PDB file of C-alpha atoms in Angstrom:
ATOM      1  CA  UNK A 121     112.184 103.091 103.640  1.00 78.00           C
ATOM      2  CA  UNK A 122     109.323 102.253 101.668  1.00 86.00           C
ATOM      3  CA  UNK A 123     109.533 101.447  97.888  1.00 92.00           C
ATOM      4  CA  UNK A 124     107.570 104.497  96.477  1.00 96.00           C
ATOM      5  CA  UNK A 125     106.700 103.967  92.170  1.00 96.00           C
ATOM      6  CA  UNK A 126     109.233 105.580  89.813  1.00 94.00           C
ATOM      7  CA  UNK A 127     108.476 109.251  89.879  1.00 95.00           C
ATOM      8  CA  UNK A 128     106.107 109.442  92.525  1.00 97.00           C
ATOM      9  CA  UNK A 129     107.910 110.828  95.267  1.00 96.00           C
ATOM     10  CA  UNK A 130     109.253 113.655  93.062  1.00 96.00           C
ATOM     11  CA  UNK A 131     105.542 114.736  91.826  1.00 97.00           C
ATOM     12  CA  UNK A 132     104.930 114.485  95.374  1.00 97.00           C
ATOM     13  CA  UNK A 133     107.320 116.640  96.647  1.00 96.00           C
ATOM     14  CA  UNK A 134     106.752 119.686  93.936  1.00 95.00           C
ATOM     15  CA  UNK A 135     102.572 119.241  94.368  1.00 96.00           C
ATOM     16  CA  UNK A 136     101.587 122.278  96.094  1.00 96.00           C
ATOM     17  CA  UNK A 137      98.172 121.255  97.168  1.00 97.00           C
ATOM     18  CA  UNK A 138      96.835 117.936  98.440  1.00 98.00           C
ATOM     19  CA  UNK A 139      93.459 117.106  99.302  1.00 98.00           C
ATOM     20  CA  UNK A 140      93.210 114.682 102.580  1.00 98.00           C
ATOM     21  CA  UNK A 141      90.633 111.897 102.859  1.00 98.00           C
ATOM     22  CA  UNK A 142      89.003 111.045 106.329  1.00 98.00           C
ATOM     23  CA  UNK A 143      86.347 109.255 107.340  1.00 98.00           C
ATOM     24  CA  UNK A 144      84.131 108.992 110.686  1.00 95.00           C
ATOM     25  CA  UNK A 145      83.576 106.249 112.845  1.00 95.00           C
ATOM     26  CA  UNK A 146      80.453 105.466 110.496  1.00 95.00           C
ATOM     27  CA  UNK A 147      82.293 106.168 107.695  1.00 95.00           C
ATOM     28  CA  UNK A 148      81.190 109.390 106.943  1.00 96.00           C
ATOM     29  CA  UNK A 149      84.033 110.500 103.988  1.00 97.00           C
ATOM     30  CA  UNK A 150      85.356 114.329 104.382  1.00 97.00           C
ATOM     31  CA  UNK A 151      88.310 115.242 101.918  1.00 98.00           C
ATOM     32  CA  UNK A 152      89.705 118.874 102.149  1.00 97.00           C
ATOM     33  CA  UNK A 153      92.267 120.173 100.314  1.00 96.00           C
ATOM     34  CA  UNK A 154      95.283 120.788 102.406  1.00 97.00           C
ATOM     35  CA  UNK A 155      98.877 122.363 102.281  1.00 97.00           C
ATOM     36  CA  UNK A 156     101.014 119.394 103.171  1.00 98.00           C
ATOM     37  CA  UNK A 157     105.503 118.015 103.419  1.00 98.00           C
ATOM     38  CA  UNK A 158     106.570 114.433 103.004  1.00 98.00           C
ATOM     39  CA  UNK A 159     109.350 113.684 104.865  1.00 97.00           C
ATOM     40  CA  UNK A 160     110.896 109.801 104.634  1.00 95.00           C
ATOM     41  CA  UNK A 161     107.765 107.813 104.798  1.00 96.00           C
ATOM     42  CA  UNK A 162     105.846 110.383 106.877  1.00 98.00           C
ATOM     43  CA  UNK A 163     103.269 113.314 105.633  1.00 98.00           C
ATOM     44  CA  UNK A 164     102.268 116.383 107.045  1.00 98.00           C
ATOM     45  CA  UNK A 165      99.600 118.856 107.911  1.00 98.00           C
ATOM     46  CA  UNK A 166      99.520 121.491 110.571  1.00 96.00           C
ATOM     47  CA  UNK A 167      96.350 123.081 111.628  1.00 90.00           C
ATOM     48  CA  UNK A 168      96.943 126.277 111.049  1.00 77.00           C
ATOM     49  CA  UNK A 169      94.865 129.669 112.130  1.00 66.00           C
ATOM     50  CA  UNK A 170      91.414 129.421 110.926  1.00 61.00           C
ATOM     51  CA  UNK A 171      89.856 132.444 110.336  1.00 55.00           C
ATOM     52  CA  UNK A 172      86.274 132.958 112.217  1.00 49.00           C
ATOM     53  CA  UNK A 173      87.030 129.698 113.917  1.00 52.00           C
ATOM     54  CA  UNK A 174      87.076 128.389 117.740  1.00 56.00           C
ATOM     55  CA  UNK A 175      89.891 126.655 118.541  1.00 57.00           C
ATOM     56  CA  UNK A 176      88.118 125.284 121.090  1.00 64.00           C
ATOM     57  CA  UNK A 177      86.013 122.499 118.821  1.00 74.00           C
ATOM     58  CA  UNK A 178      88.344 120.399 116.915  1.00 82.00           C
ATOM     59  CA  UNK A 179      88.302 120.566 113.154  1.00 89.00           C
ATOM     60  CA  UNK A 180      86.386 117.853 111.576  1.00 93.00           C
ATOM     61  CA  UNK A 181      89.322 116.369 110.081  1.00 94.00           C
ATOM     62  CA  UNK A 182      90.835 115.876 113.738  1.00 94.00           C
ATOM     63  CA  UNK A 183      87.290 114.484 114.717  1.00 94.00           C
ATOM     64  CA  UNK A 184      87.702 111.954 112.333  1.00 97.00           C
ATOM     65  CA  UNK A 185      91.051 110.711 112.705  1.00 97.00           C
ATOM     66  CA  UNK A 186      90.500 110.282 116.158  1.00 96.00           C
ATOM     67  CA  UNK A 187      87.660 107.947 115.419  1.00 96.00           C
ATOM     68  CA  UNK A 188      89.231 106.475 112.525  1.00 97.00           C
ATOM     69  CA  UNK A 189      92.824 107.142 111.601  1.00 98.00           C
ATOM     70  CA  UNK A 190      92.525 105.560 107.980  1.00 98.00           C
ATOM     71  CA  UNK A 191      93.499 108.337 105.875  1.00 98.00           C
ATOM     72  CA  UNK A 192      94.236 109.168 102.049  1.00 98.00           C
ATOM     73  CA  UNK A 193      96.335 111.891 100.557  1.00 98.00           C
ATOM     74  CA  UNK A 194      95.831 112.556  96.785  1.00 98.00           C
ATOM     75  CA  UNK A 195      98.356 114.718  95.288  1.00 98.00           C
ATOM     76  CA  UNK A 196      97.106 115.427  91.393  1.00 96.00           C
ATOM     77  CA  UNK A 197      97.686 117.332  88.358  1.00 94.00           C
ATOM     78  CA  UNK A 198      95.029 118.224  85.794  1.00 93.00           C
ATOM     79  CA  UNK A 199      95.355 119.314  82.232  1.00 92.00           C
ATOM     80  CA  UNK A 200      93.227 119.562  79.193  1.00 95.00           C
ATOM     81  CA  UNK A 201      95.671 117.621  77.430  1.00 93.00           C
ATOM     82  CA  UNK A 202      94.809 114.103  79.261  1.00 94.00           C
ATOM     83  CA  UNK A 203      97.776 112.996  78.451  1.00 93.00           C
ATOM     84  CA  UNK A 204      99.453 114.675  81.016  1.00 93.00           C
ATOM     85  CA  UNK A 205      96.935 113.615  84.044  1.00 96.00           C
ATOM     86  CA  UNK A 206      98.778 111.761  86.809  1.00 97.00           C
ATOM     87  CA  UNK A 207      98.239 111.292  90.289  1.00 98.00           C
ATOM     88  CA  UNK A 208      99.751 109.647  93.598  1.00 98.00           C
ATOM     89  CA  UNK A 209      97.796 108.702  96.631  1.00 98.00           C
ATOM     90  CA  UNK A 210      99.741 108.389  99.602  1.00 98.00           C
ATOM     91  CA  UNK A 211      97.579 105.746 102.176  1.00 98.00           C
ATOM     92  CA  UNK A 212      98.209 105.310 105.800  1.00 98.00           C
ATOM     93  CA  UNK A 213      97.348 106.103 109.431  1.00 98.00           C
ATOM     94  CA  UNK A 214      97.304 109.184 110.918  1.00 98.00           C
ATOM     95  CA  UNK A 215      97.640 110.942 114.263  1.00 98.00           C
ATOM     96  CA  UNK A 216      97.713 114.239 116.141  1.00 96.00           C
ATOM     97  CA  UNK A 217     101.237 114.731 117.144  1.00 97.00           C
ATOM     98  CA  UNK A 218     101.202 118.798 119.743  1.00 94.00           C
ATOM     99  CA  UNK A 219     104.675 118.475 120.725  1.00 96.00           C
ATOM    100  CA  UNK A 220     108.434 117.092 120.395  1.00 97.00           C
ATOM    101  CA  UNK A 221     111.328 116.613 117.770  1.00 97.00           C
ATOM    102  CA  UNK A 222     108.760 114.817 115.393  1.00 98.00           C
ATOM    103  CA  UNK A 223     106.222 117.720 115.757  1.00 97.00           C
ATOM    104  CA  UNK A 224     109.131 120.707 115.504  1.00 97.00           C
ATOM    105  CA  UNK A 225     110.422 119.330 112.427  1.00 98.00           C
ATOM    106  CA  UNK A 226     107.210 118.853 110.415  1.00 98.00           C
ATOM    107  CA  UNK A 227     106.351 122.779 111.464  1.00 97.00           C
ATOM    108  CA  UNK A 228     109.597 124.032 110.422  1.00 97.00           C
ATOM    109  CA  UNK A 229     109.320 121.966 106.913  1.00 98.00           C
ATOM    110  CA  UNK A 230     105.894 123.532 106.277  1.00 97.00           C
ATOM    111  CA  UNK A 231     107.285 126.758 107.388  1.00 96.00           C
ATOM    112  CA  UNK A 232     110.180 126.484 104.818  1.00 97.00           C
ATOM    113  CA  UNK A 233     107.624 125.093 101.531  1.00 97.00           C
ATOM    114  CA  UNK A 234     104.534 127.737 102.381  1.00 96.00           C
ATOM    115  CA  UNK A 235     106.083 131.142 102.795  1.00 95.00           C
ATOM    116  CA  UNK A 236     102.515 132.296 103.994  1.00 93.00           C
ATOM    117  CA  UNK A 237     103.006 130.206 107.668  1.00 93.00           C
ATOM    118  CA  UNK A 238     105.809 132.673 108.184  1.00 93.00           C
ATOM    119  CA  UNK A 239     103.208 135.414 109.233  1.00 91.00           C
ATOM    120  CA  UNK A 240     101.412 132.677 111.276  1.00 90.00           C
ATOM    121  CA  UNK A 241     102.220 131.541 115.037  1.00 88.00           C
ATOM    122  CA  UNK A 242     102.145 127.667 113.914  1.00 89.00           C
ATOM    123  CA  UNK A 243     104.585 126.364 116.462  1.00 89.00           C
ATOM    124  CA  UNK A 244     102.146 126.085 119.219  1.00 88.00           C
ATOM    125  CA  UNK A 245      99.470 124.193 116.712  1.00 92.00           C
ATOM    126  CA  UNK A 246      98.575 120.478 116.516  1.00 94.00           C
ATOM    127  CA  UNK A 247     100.048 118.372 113.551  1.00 97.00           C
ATOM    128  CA  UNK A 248      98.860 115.506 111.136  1.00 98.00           C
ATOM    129  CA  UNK A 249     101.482 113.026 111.163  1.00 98.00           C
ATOM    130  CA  UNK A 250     100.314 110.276 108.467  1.00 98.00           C
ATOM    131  CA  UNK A 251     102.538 107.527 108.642  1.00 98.00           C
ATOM    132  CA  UNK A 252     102.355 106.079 104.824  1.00 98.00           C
ATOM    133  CA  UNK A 253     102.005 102.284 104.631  1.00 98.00           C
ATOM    134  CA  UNK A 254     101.076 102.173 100.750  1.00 98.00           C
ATOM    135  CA  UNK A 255     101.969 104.604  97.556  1.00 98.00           C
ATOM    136  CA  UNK A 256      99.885 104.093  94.562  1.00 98.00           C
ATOM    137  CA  UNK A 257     100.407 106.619  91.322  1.00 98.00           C
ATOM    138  CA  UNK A 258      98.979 106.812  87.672  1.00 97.00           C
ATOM    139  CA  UNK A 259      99.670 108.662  84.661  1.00 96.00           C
ATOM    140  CA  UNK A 260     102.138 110.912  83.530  1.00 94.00           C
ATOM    141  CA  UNK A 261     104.317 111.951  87.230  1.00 94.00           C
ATOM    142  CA  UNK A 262     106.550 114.473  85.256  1.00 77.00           C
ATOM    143  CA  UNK A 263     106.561 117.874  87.290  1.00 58.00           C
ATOM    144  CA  UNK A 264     103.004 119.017  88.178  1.00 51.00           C
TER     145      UNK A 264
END
């Protein structure tokens, strides 16, 4: 397993919201905020049911990794106080994982953190897998 900084993969773990960074084959930058589960050195993200949306064109995101699968997840807390500001970004490569063990157990952990999936039909849906190659954190990583 990778060497994550002290305190990092706690904040991680209790942040509720994430926002993932993408980019386009040009480079284009997209970052969305996201609902997300680390498990080992692995993130990830299910496409869930958009509401007013076609599944039939792929979400931007997808677009993107497929052309570029350089990706960054920033977990972060913000205060007033700024002495209590930390974050961790979590940098790898993703992919679109539909199917298998990997796919099963990364729906069922987002199942179990995000009560709301429950009234979803997620099982079906496509999944983020970001395999994480580099952690970097800064500031205070006490419990967001």
């Amino acid at each position: 397993m990778m060497q994550w900084p002290q305190g990092a993969r706690a904040f991680v773990t209790q942040t509720r919201v994430a926002r993932l960074g993408t980019a386009s084959r040009k480079g284009v930058p997209q970052v969305v905020a996201v609902c997300f589960v680390v498990m080992d050195d692995h993130a990830y993200i299910t496409i869930d049911q958009k509401p007013k949306r076609p599944m039939s064109k792929p979400l931007k995101r997808i677009r993107n990794i497929i052309e570029n699968p350089a990706v960054c997840l920033t977990c972060d807390h913000y205060e007033e106080n700024w002495d209590h500001l930390g974050w961790v970004m979590l940098h790898g490569h993703a992919r679109i994982t539909s199917s298998g063990e990997e796919h099963d157990a990364a729906q069922a952990a987002l199942v179990e953190k995000y009560p709301q999936y429950r009234a979803m039909d997620i099982a079906a849906l496509p999944v983020i897998a970001i395999d994480i190659q580099r952690v970097a954190a800064w500031g205070t990583l006490a419990a967001p």
